[in-house]
Amino acid sequence: RVMRATDRHRGSQPVAIKELSLVRLFRADERRESLSSLYHQVERWQAVQHPALPAIHEVFELQDRLYVVMDLIEGWDGGRILEERAIRVTPELARNWGAQLCELLAVLHRQEPALDMAFLTPEHVMVTPQGEVRLVGLGLGRFVAATTYGPYGSATGYAAPELGSGFPSPRSDLFAVGRVLYALLAGVDLARHTAQAPALQRAAPGISTQLVK
């Protein structure tokens, strides 16, 4: 879960605190290895300076919980947009959001080694009141609850098929971006209703052939 709080050490700045349960890490060696991987991944995200990424301020453990303190991003995430039936994502909006995500991907893929967004789902895409796209969540949950996710923290309905036998790549990330945009255009959560997803031309009448491709 994610909680909203106020950081008094940063001028009462509002922050988001992501809580991760550690109870599934039974063995000491398993916990040690998982937390080492998680902290390393946090450091990698912290090293990337980009407007679409929330700054991570602190990570700490308390009993059987780990907490990640980061910038609070105001707006609507893709999951909420899907829940609001009265909201229709137009092809123009999807094109704009997709372009912003791809610009971020280009930055992530230039890291050494490359960072990926294999975990991407609509819930990870936050749209601010100004129409700017932000990436939230960052796929950290897979380090403490691996069996909850697919390969590399991916999600059913959005993950590229090749992740089952290979590593994340620019191609697999673009696949996930395309699936997220499709879900938003069609108004269907692909994690739950893959079989019911209509053809994009029927879900979004008037969409250009170029955008469909």
Coordinates of N, CA and C in Angstrom, one line a residue:
R1 N 0.8 -1.2 0.0 CA 0.0 0.0 0.0 C 0.9 1.3 0.0
V2 N 0.3 2.4 -0.4 CA 1.0 3.6 -0.4 C 0.2 4.6 0.4
M3 N 0.9 5.3 1.3 CA 0.4 6.3 2.2 C 0.9 7.7 1.9
R4 N 0.0 8.6 2.3 CA 0.4 10.0 2.1 C 0.9 10.5 3.5
A5 N 2.0 11.3 3.5 CA 2.5 11.8 4.8 C 3.1 13.2 4.5
T6 N 3.5 13.8 5.6 CA 4.2 15.1 5.6 C 5.6 14.9 6.1
D7 N 6.6 15.4 5.4 CA 8.0 15.3 5.8 C 8.4 16.6 6.5
R8 N 8.5 16.6 7.8 CA 8.8 17.8 8.6 C 10.2 18.2 8.4
H9 N 11.1 17.3 8.0 CA 12.5 17.6 7.8 C 12.8 18.3 6.5
R10 N 11.7 18.3 5.6 CA 11.8 19.0 4.3 C 10.8 20.0 4.1
G11 N 10.6 20.8 5.2 CA 9.7 21.9 5.1 C 8.2 21.5 5.0
S12 N 7.9 20.5 5.7 CA 6.5 19.9 5.6 C 6.1 19.6 4.2
Q13 N 7.0 19.1 3.5 CA 6.8 18.6 2.1 C 5.9 17.4 2.1
P14 N 4.8 17.3 1.3 CA 4.0 16.1 1.2 C 4.8 15.0 0.5
V15 N 4.8 13.8 1.0 CA 5.5 12.7 0.4 C 4.6 11.5 0.4
A16 N 5.0 10.5 -0.5 CA 4.3 9.2 -0.5 C 5.2 8.2 0.1
I17 N 4.6 7.3 0.9 CA 5.4 6.3 1.6 C 4.8 4.9 1.1
K18 N 5.7 4.2 0.4 CA 5.3 2.9 -0.1 C 5.7 1.8 1.0
E19 N 4.7 1.0 1.4 CA 4.9 0.0 2.4 C 5.0 -1.4 1.8
L20 N 6.1 -2.1 2.1 CA 6.3 -3.4 1.5 C 6.4 -4.4 2.7
S21 N 5.6 -5.4 2.7 CA 5.7 -6.5 3.7 C 6.9 -7.4 3.5
L22 N 7.6 -7.8 4.6 CA 8.7 -8.7 4.5 C 8.4 -10.1 5.0
V23 N 7.1 -10.3 5.3 CA 6.8 -11.5 6.0 C 7.0 -12.8 5.2
R24 N 7.0 -12.6 3.9 CA 7.2 -13.8 3.0 C 8.7 -14.2 2.9
L25 N 9.5 -13.4 3.4 CA 11.0 -13.7 3.4 C 11.3 -14.5 4.7
F26 N 11.1 -15.8 4.7 CA 11.2 -16.6 5.9 C 12.6 -16.8 6.4
R27 N 13.5 -17.2 5.4 CA 14.8 -17.6 5.8 C 15.7 -16.3 5.8
A28 N 16.7 -16.4 6.7 CA 17.6 -15.2 6.9 C 18.4 -14.9 5.6
D29 N 18.9 -16.0 5.0 CA 19.6 -15.8 3.7 C 18.8 -15.2 2.6
E30 N 17.5 -15.7 2.6 CA 16.6 -15.2 1.6 C 16.3 -13.7 1.8
R31 N 16.0 -13.3 3.0 CA 15.8 -11.9 3.3 C 17.0 -11.1 3.0
R32 N 18.1 -11.5 3.4 CA 19.4 -10.8 3.2 C 19.6 -10.5 1.7
E33 N 19.4 -11.6 0.9 CA 19.6 -11.4 -0.6 C 18.6 -10.5 -1.2
S34 N 17.3 -10.7 -0.8 CA 16.2 -9.9 -1.4 C 16.4 -8.5 -1.1
L35 N 16.7 -8.2 0.2 CA 16.8 -6.8 0.6 C 18.0 -6.1 -0.1
S36 N 19.1 -6.9 -0.2 CA 20.3 -6.4 -0.9 C 19.9 -6.0 -2.4
S37 N 19.1 -6.8 -3.0 CA 18.7 -6.6 -4.4 C 17.8 -5.3 -4.4
L38 N 16.9 -5.2 -3.5 CA 16.0 -4.1 -3.4 C 16.7 -2.8 -3.2
Y39 N 17.6 -2.8 -2.2 CA 18.3 -1.5 -2.0 C 19.2 -1.1 -3.2
H40 N 19.7 -2.1 -3.8 CA 20.5 -1.8 -5.0 C 19.6 -1.2 -6.1
Q41 N 18.4 -1.8 -6.3 CA 17.5 -1.2 -7.3 C 17.1 0.2 -7.0
V42 N 16.8 0.4 -5.7 CA 16.5 1.8 -5.2 C 17.6 2.8 -5.6
E43 N 18.8 2.4 -5.3 CA 20.0 3.2 -5.6 C 20.0 3.5 -7.1
R44 N 19.7 2.6 -7.9 CA 19.7 2.8 -9.4 C 18.7 3.8 -9.8
W45 N 17.5 3.6 -9.3 CA 16.4 4.6 -9.6 C 16.8 6.0 -9.1
Q46 N 17.4 6.1 -7.9 CA 17.8 7.4 -7.4 C 18.8 8.1 -8.2
A47 N 19.6 7.3 -8.9 CA 20.7 7.9 -9.8 C 20.2 8.5 -11.0
V48 N 18.9 8.2 -11.4 CA 18.3 8.8 -12.6 C 17.6 10.0 -12.3
Q49 N 18.0 11.1 -12.9 CA 17.3 12.4 -12.7 C 16.4 12.7 -13.9
H50 N 15.1 12.6 -13.7 CA 14.2 12.8 -14.8 C 12.8 13.3 -14.3
P51 N 12.2 14.3 -14.9 CA 11.0 14.8 -14.4 C 9.8 13.8 -14.3
A52 N 9.9 12.7 -15.0 CA 8.8 11.7 -15.0 C 9.0 10.7 -13.8
L53 N 10.1 10.8 -13.1 CA 10.4 9.9 -12.0 C 10.3 10.6 -10.6
P54 N 9.6 10.0 -9.7 CA 9.6 10.6 -8.3 C 10.9 10.4 -7.7
A55 N 11.4 11.5 -7.0 CA 12.6 11.4 -6.2 C 12.4 10.5 -5.0
I56 N 13.3 9.6 -4.8 CA 13.3 8.7 -3.6 C 14.2 9.3 -2.5
H57 N 13.6 9.6 -1.4 CA 14.3 10.3 -0.3 C 14.9 9.4 0.7
E58 N 14.2 8.3 1.0 CA 14.7 7.5 2.1 C 14.1 6.1 2.1
V59 N 14.8 5.1 2.6 CA 14.3 3.7 2.7 C 14.7 3.3 4.1
F60 N 13.7 2.7 4.8 CA 14.0 2.2 6.1 C 13.1 1.0 6.4
E61 N 13.5 0.2 7.4 CA 12.8 -1.0 7.8 C 12.3 -0.8 9.2
L62 N 11.1 -1.3 9.5 CA 10.5 -1.3 10.8 C 9.7 -2.6 11.0
Q63 N 10.2 -3.4 11.9 CA 9.7 -4.7 12.2 C 9.7 -5.5 10.9
D64 N 8.5 -6.0 10.5 CA 8.4 -6.8 9.2 C 7.9 -6.0 8.0
R65 N 8.3 -4.7 8.0 CA 7.9 -3.8 6.9 C 9.1 -3.0 6.4
L66 N 9.1 -2.7 5.2 CA 10.1 -1.8 4.6 C 9.3 -0.7 4.0
Y67 N 9.8 0.5 4.2 CA 9.2 1.8 3.7 C 10.1 2.6 2.8
V68 N 9.5 3.0 1.7 CA 10.2 3.8 0.7 C 9.5 5.2 0.6
V69 N 10.3 6.2 1.0 CA 9.7 7.6 1.0 C 10.1 8.3 -0.3
M70 N 9.1 8.8 -1.0 CA 9.4 9.4 -2.3 C 8.5 10.6 -2.5
D71 N 8.7 11.3 -3.5 CA 7.9 12.5 -3.9 C 6.4 12.0 -4.0
L72 N 5.5 12.8 -3.5 CA 4.1 12.6 -3.8 C 3.7 13.2 -5.1
I73 N 3.1 12.3 -6.0 CA 2.7 12.8 -7.3 C 1.2 12.9 -7.3
E74 N 0.7 14.1 -7.5 CA -0.7 14.3 -7.5 C -1.2 14.0 -8.9
G75 N -2.4 13.4 -9.0 CA -3.0 13.1 -10.3 C -3.9 11.9 -10.2
W76 N -4.1 11.3 -11.4 CA -4.9 10.1 -11.5 C -4.0 9.0 -12.2
D77 N -4.0 7.9 -11.6 CA -3.2 6.8 -12.2 C -4.1 6.1 -13.2
G78 N -3.5 5.3 -14.1 CA -4.3 4.6 -15.1 C -5.3 3.7 -14.6
G79 N -5.1 3.1 -13.4 CA -6.1 2.2 -12.8 C -7.3 2.9 -12.4
R80 N -7.2 4.1 -11.9 CA -8.4 4.9 -11.6 C -9.1 5.4 -12.8
I81 N -8.3 5.7 -13.8 CA -8.9 6.2 -15.1 C -9.8 5.0 -15.7
L82 N -9.3 3.8 -15.6 CA -10.1 2.6 -16.0 C -11.4 2.4 -15.2
E83 N -11.3 2.7 -13.9 CA -12.5 2.5 -13.1 C -13.6 3.6 -13.3
E84 N -13.2 4.7 -13.8 CA -14.1 5.8 -14.1 C -14.7 5.6 -15.5
R85 N -15.8 5.0 -15.5 CA -16.4 4.7 -16.8 C -16.8 6.0 -17.6
A86 N -17.0 7.1 -16.9 CA -17.4 8.3 -17.6 C -16.2 9.0 -18.3
I87 N -15.0 8.5 -18.1 CA -13.8 9.1 -18.7 C -13.4 8.3 -19.9
R88 N -13.2 9.0 -21.0 CA -12.8 8.3 -22.3 C -11.5 8.9 -22.7
V89 N -10.5 8.0 -22.8 CA -9.2 8.4 -23.2 C -9.2 8.5 -24.8
T90 N -8.9 9.7 -25.3 CA -9.0 9.9 -26.7 C -7.6 9.4 -27.4
P91 N -7.6 9.1 -28.7 CA -6.4 8.7 -29.3 C -5.3 9.8 -29.2
E92 N -5.7 11.1 -29.2 CA -4.8 12.2 -29.0 C -4.1 12.1 -27.7
L93 N -4.9 11.9 -26.6 CA -4.3 11.7 -25.3 C -3.4 10.5 -25.2
A94 N -3.8 9.4 -25.7 CA -3.0 8.2 -25.7 C -1.6 8.4 -26.4
R95 N -1.7 9.1 -27.6 CA -0.5 9.4 -28.3 C 0.5 10.3 -27.5
N96 N -0.1 11.3 -26.8 CA 0.7 12.2 -26.0 C 1.3 11.4 -24.8
W97 N 0.5 10.6 -24.1 CA 1.1 9.9 -23.0 C 2.1 8.9 -23.4
G98 N 1.8 8.2 -24.6 CA 2.8 7.2 -25.1 C 4.1 7.9 -25.4
A99 N 4.1 9.1 -26.0 CA 5.3 9.8 -26.4 C 6.1 10.1 -25.1
Q100 N 5.4 10.5 -24.1 CA 6.1 10.8 -22.8 C 6.8 9.6 -22.2
L101 N 6.0 8.5 -22.2 CA 6.6 7.2 -21.7 C 7.8 6.8 -22.5
C102 N 7.7 6.9 -23.8 CA 8.8 6.5 -24.7 C 10.1 7.4 -24.5
E103 N 9.8 8.7 -24.2 CA 11.0 9.5 -23.9 C 11.7 9.1 -22.6
L104 N 10.9 8.7 -21.6 CA 11.5 8.2 -20.4 C 12.2 6.9 -20.6
L105 N 11.6 6.0 -21.4 CA 12.2 4.7 -21.8 C 13.6 5.0 -22.4
A106 N 13.7 5.9 -23.3 CA 15.0 6.2 -23.9 C 16.1 6.5 -22.9
V107 N 15.7 7.3 -21.8 CA 16.6 7.6 -20.8 C 17.0 6.4 -20.0
L108 N 16.0 5.6 -19.6 CA 16.2 4.4 -18.8 C 17.1 3.4 -19.5
H109 N 16.9 3.3 -20.8 CA 17.7 2.3 -21.6 C 19.1 2.7 -21.8
R110 N 19.4 4.0 -21.6 CA 20.8 4.5 -21.7 C 21.6 4.3 -20.5
Q111 N 21.0 3.8 -19.4 CA 21.7 3.5 -18.1 C 22.6 2.3 -18.3
E112 N 23.6 2.2 -17.5 CA 24.6 1.1 -17.6 C 24.6 0.3 -16.2
P113 N 24.0 -0.9 -16.2 CA 23.2 -1.5 -17.3 C 21.8 -0.8 -17.4
A114 N 21.1 -1.2 -18.4 CA 19.8 -0.5 -18.7 C 18.8 -0.8 -17.6
L115 N 18.0 0.2 -17.2 CA 16.8 0.0 -16.4 C 15.6 -0.3 -17.3
D116 N 14.7 -1.1 -16.7 CA 13.6 -1.5 -17.5 C 12.3 -1.2 -16.8
M117 N 11.2 -1.3 -17.6 CA 9.8 -1.1 -17.0 C 9.0 -2.4 -17.3
A118 N 9.6 -3.5 -17.0 CA 8.9 -4.8 -17.2 C 7.6 -4.9 -16.4
F119 N 7.6 -4.1 -15.3 CA 6.5 -4.1 -14.3 C 5.3 -3.3 -14.7
L120 N 5.4 -2.6 -15.8 CA 4.4 -1.5 -16.2 C 3.0 -2.1 -16.3
T121 N 2.1 -1.4 -15.7 CA 0.7 -1.6 -15.8 C 0.0 -0.2 -15.7
P122 N -1.3 -0.1 -16.0 CA -1.9 1.3 -15.9 C -1.7 1.9 -14.5
E123 N -1.7 1.1 -13.4 CA -1.5 1.7 -12.1 C -0.2 2.4 -11.9
H124 N 0.8 2.1 -12.8 CA 2.1 2.7 -12.6 C 2.3 4.0 -13.4
V125 N 1.2 4.3 -14.1 CA 1.2 5.6 -14.9 C 0.3 6.6 -14.3
M126 N 1.0 7.6 -13.8 CA 0.2 8.7 -13.1 C 0.2 9.9 -14.1
V127 N -1.0 10.5 -14.3 CA -1.2 11.7 -15.1 C -1.5 12.8 -14.2
T128 N -0.7 13.9 -14.2 CA -0.9 15.0 -13.3 C -2.0 15.9 -13.9
P129 N -2.4 16.9 -13.1 CA -3.5 17.8 -13.6 C -3.0 18.6 -14.8
Q130 N -1.6 18.7 -15.0 CA -1.1 19.4 -16.1 C -0.9 18.6 -17.3
G131 N -1.3 17.3 -17.2 CA -1.2 16.4 -18.4 C 0.2 15.7 -18.5
E132 N 1.0 15.8 -17.5 CA 2.3 15.2 -17.5 C 2.3 13.8 -17.0
V133 N 3.0 12.9 -17.6 CA 3.0 11.5 -17.2 C 4.2 11.3 -16.2
R134 N 3.9 10.6 -15.1 CA 4.9 10.2 -14.1 C 4.8 8.7 -13.9
L135 N 6.0 8.1 -13.7 CA 6.1 6.7 -13.4 C 6.1 6.5 -11.9
V136 N 5.2 5.7 -11.4 CA 5.1 5.5 -9.9 C 5.2 4.0 -9.6
G137 N 5.5 3.6 -8.4 CA 5.6 2.2 -8.0 C 7.0 1.6 -8.2
L138 N 7.6 1.8 -9.4 CA 8.9 1.4 -9.8 C 9.2 -0.1 -9.7
G139 N 8.2 -0.9 -9.5 CA 8.4 -2.4 -9.5 C 9.2 -2.9 -8.4
L140 N 9.2 -2.3 -7.2 CA 10.0 -2.8 -6.1 C 9.4 -4.0 -5.4
G141 N 8.1 -4.2 -5.5 CA 7.4 -5.2 -4.8 C 7.9 -6.6 -5.1
R142 N 8.4 -6.8 -6.3 CA 8.9 -8.1 -6.8 C 10.1 -8.7 -5.9
F143 N 10.8 -7.8 -5.3 CA 12.0 -8.2 -4.5 C 11.6 -8.8 -3.2
V144 N 10.3 -8.6 -2.7 CA 9.9 -9.1 -1.4 C 8.7 -10.0 -1.5
A145 N 8.1 -10.1 -2.7 CA 7.0 -11.0 -3.0 C 7.0 -11.5 -4.4
A146 N 8.1 -12.3 -4.7 CA 8.3 -12.7 -6.1 C 7.2 -13.5 -6.7
T147 N 6.6 -14.3 -5.9 CA 5.5 -15.2 -6.5 C 4.2 -14.4 -6.8
T148 N 4.1 -13.2 -6.4 CA 2.9 -12.4 -6.7 C 3.0 -11.9 -8.2
Y149 N 4.2 -11.9 -8.7 CA 4.4 -11.2 -10.0 C 4.9 -12.3 -11.0
G150 N 4.9 -11.8 -12.3 CA 5.5 -12.6 -13.4 C 7.0 -12.4 -13.4
P151 N 7.7 -12.8 -14.5 CA 9.1 -12.6 -14.6 C 9.5 -11.1 -14.5
Y152 N 10.5 -10.8 -13.8 CA 11.0 -9.4 -13.6 C 9.9 -8.5 -13.1
G153 N 9.0 -9.0 -12.3 CA 8.0 -8.1 -11.8 C 6.8 -7.8 -12.7
S154 N 6.7 -8.5 -13.8 CA 5.7 -8.2 -14.8 C 4.3 -8.6 -14.4
A155 N 3.3 -8.1 -15.1 CA 1.9 -8.4 -14.8 C 1.2 -9.1 -15.9
T156 N 0.4 -10.0 -15.6 CA -0.4 -10.7 -16.6 C -1.2 -9.7 -17.4
G157 N -1.2 -9.9 -18.7 CA -2.0 -9.0 -19.6 C -1.2 -7.9 -20.2
Y158 N 0.0 -7.6 -19.5 CA 0.8 -6.4 -20.0 C 2.2 -6.8 -20.3
A159 N 2.6 -8.0 -19.8 CA 4.0 -8.4 -20.0 C 4.2 -9.0 -21.4
A160 N 5.4 -8.7 -22.0 CA 5.8 -9.2 -23.3 C 6.0 -10.7 -23.1
P161 N 5.6 -11.5 -24.1 CA 5.7 -13.0 -24.0 C 7.1 -13.5 -23.8
E162 N 8.1 -12.7 -24.4 CA 9.5 -13.2 -24.4 C 10.1 -13.1 -23.0
L163 N 9.4 -12.4 -22.0 CA 10.0 -12.4 -20.7 C 10.0 -13.7 -20.0
G164 N 9.2 -14.6 -20.5 CA 9.1 -16.0 -19.9 C 10.4 -16.8 -20.2
S165 N 11.2 -16.4 -21.2 CA 12.4 -17.1 -21.5 C 13.6 -16.2 -21.7
G166 N 13.4 -14.9 -21.5 CA 14.6 -14.0 -21.8 C 14.6 -12.8 -20.8
F167 N 15.5 -11.9 -21.1 CA 15.6 -10.7 -20.3 C 14.8 -9.6 -20.8
P168 N 14.5 -8.6 -19.9 CA 13.8 -7.4 -20.4 C 14.7 -6.7 -21.4
S169 N 14.0 -6.0 -22.3 CA 14.7 -5.3 -23.4 C 13.9 -4.1 -23.8
P170 N 14.4 -3.2 -24.7 CA 13.6 -2.1 -25.2 C 12.4 -2.6 -25.9
R171 N 12.5 -3.7 -26.6 CA 11.3 -4.3 -27.2 C 10.2 -4.7 -26.3
S172 N 10.6 -5.4 -25.2 CA 9.6 -5.8 -24.2 C 9.0 -4.7 -23.5
D173 N 9.8 -3.6 -23.2 CA 9.2 -2.4 -22.6 C 8.2 -1.7 -23.5
L174 N 8.5 -1.6 -24.8 CA 7.6 -1.0 -25.7 C 6.3 -1.8 -25.8
F175 N 6.4 -3.1 -25.7 CA 5.2 -4.0 -25.7 C 4.4 -3.6 -24.5
A176 N 5.0 -3.5 -23.4 CA 4.2 -3.1 -22.2 C 3.5 -1.7 -22.3
V177 N 4.3 -0.8 -22.9 CA 3.7 0.6 -23.1 C 2.5 0.5 -24.0
G178 N 2.6 -0.3 -25.1 CA 1.5 -0.5 -26.0 C 0.3 -1.1 -25.4
R179 N 0.5 -2.1 -24.5 CA -0.6 -2.8 -23.8 C -1.3 -1.8 -22.9
V180 N -0.5 -1.0 -22.2 CA -1.1 0.0 -21.3 C -1.9 1.0 -22.0
L181 N -1.4 1.5 -23.2 CA -2.2 2.5 -24.0 C -3.4 1.8 -24.5
Y182 N -3.3 0.6 -25.0 CA -4.5 -0.1 -25.5 C -5.6 -0.2 -24.4
A183 N -5.1 -0.6 -23.2 CA -6.1 -0.8 -22.1 C -6.8 0.5 -21.8
L184 N -6.1 1.6 -21.8 CA -6.7 2.9 -21.5 C -7.6 3.4 -22.6
L185 N -7.2 3.1 -23.9 CA -8.1 3.4 -25.0 C -9.4 2.6 -25.0
A186 N -9.2 1.3 -24.7 CA -10.4 0.4 -24.8 C -11.2 0.4 -23.5
G187 N -10.6 1.0 -22.4 CA -11.3 1.0 -21.2 C -11.4 -0.4 -20.5
V188 N -10.4 -1.2 -20.7 CA -10.4 -2.6 -20.2 C -9.1 -2.9 -19.5
D189 N -9.2 -3.4 -18.3 CA -8.0 -3.8 -17.6 C -7.6 -5.2 -18.1
L190 N -6.5 -5.2 -18.8 CA -6.1 -6.5 -19.5 C -5.6 -7.6 -18.5
A191 N -5.3 -7.2 -17.2 CA -5.0 -8.2 -16.2 C -6.2 -9.0 -15.8
R192 N -7.4 -8.5 -16.0 CA -8.6 -9.3 -15.6 C -9.5 -9.6 -16.8
H193 N -9.4 -8.9 -17.9 CA -10.3 -9.1 -19.0 C -9.7 -9.3 -20.3
T194 N -8.6 -10.0 -20.4 CA -7.9 -10.2 -21.7 C -8.8 -10.7 -22.7
A195 N -9.5 -11.7 -22.4 CA -10.4 -12.4 -23.4 C -11.5 -11.5 -23.9
Q196 N -11.9 -10.5 -23.1 CA -13.0 -9.6 -23.5 C -12.5 -8.3 -24.2
A197 N -11.2 -8.2 -24.4 CA -10.7 -7.0 -25.0 C -11.1 -6.9 -26.5
P198 N -11.8 -5.9 -26.9 CA -12.2 -5.7 -28.3 C -11.1 -5.2 -29.2
A199 N -11.3 -5.4 -30.5 CA -10.3 -4.8 -31.4 C -10.2 -3.3 -31.2
L200 N -9.0 -2.8 -31.3 CA -8.8 -1.4 -31.0 C -9.6 -0.4 -31.8
Q201 N -9.8 -0.8 -33.1 CA -10.6 0.1 -34.0 C -12.0 0.1 -33.5
R202 N -12.5 -0.9 -32.9 CA -13.9 -0.9 -32.4 C -14.0 -0.3 -31.0
A203 N -12.9 -0.4 -30.2 CA -12.9 0.2 -28.9 C -12.7 1.7 -29.0
A204 N -12.0 2.2 -30.0 CA -11.7 3.6 -30.1 C -12.1 4.0 -31.5
P205 N -13.3 4.2 -31.9 CA -13.7 4.6 -33.2 C -13.0 5.9 -33.7
G206 N -12.6 5.8 -34.9 CA -11.9 7.0 -35.5 C -10.4 7.0 -35.2
I207 N -9.9 6.0 -34.5 CA -8.4 6.0 -34.3 C -7.7 5.8 -35.6
S208 N -6.6 6.4 -35.7 CA -5.8 6.3 -37.0 C -5.1 5.0 -37.1
T209 N -5.0 4.5 -38.3 CA -4.3 3.3 -38.6 C -2.8 3.3 -38.1
Q210 N -2.2 4.5 -38.2 CA -0.8 4.7 -37.8 C -0.7 4.5 -36.3
L211 N -1.6 5.0 -35.5 CA -1.6 4.8 -34.1 C -1.8 3.3 -33.7
V212 N -2.7 2.7 -34.4 CA -3.0 1.3 -34.1 C -1.7 0.4 -34.3
K213 N -1.0 0.8 -35.4 CA 0.3 0.0 -35.6 C 1.3 0.3 -34.6

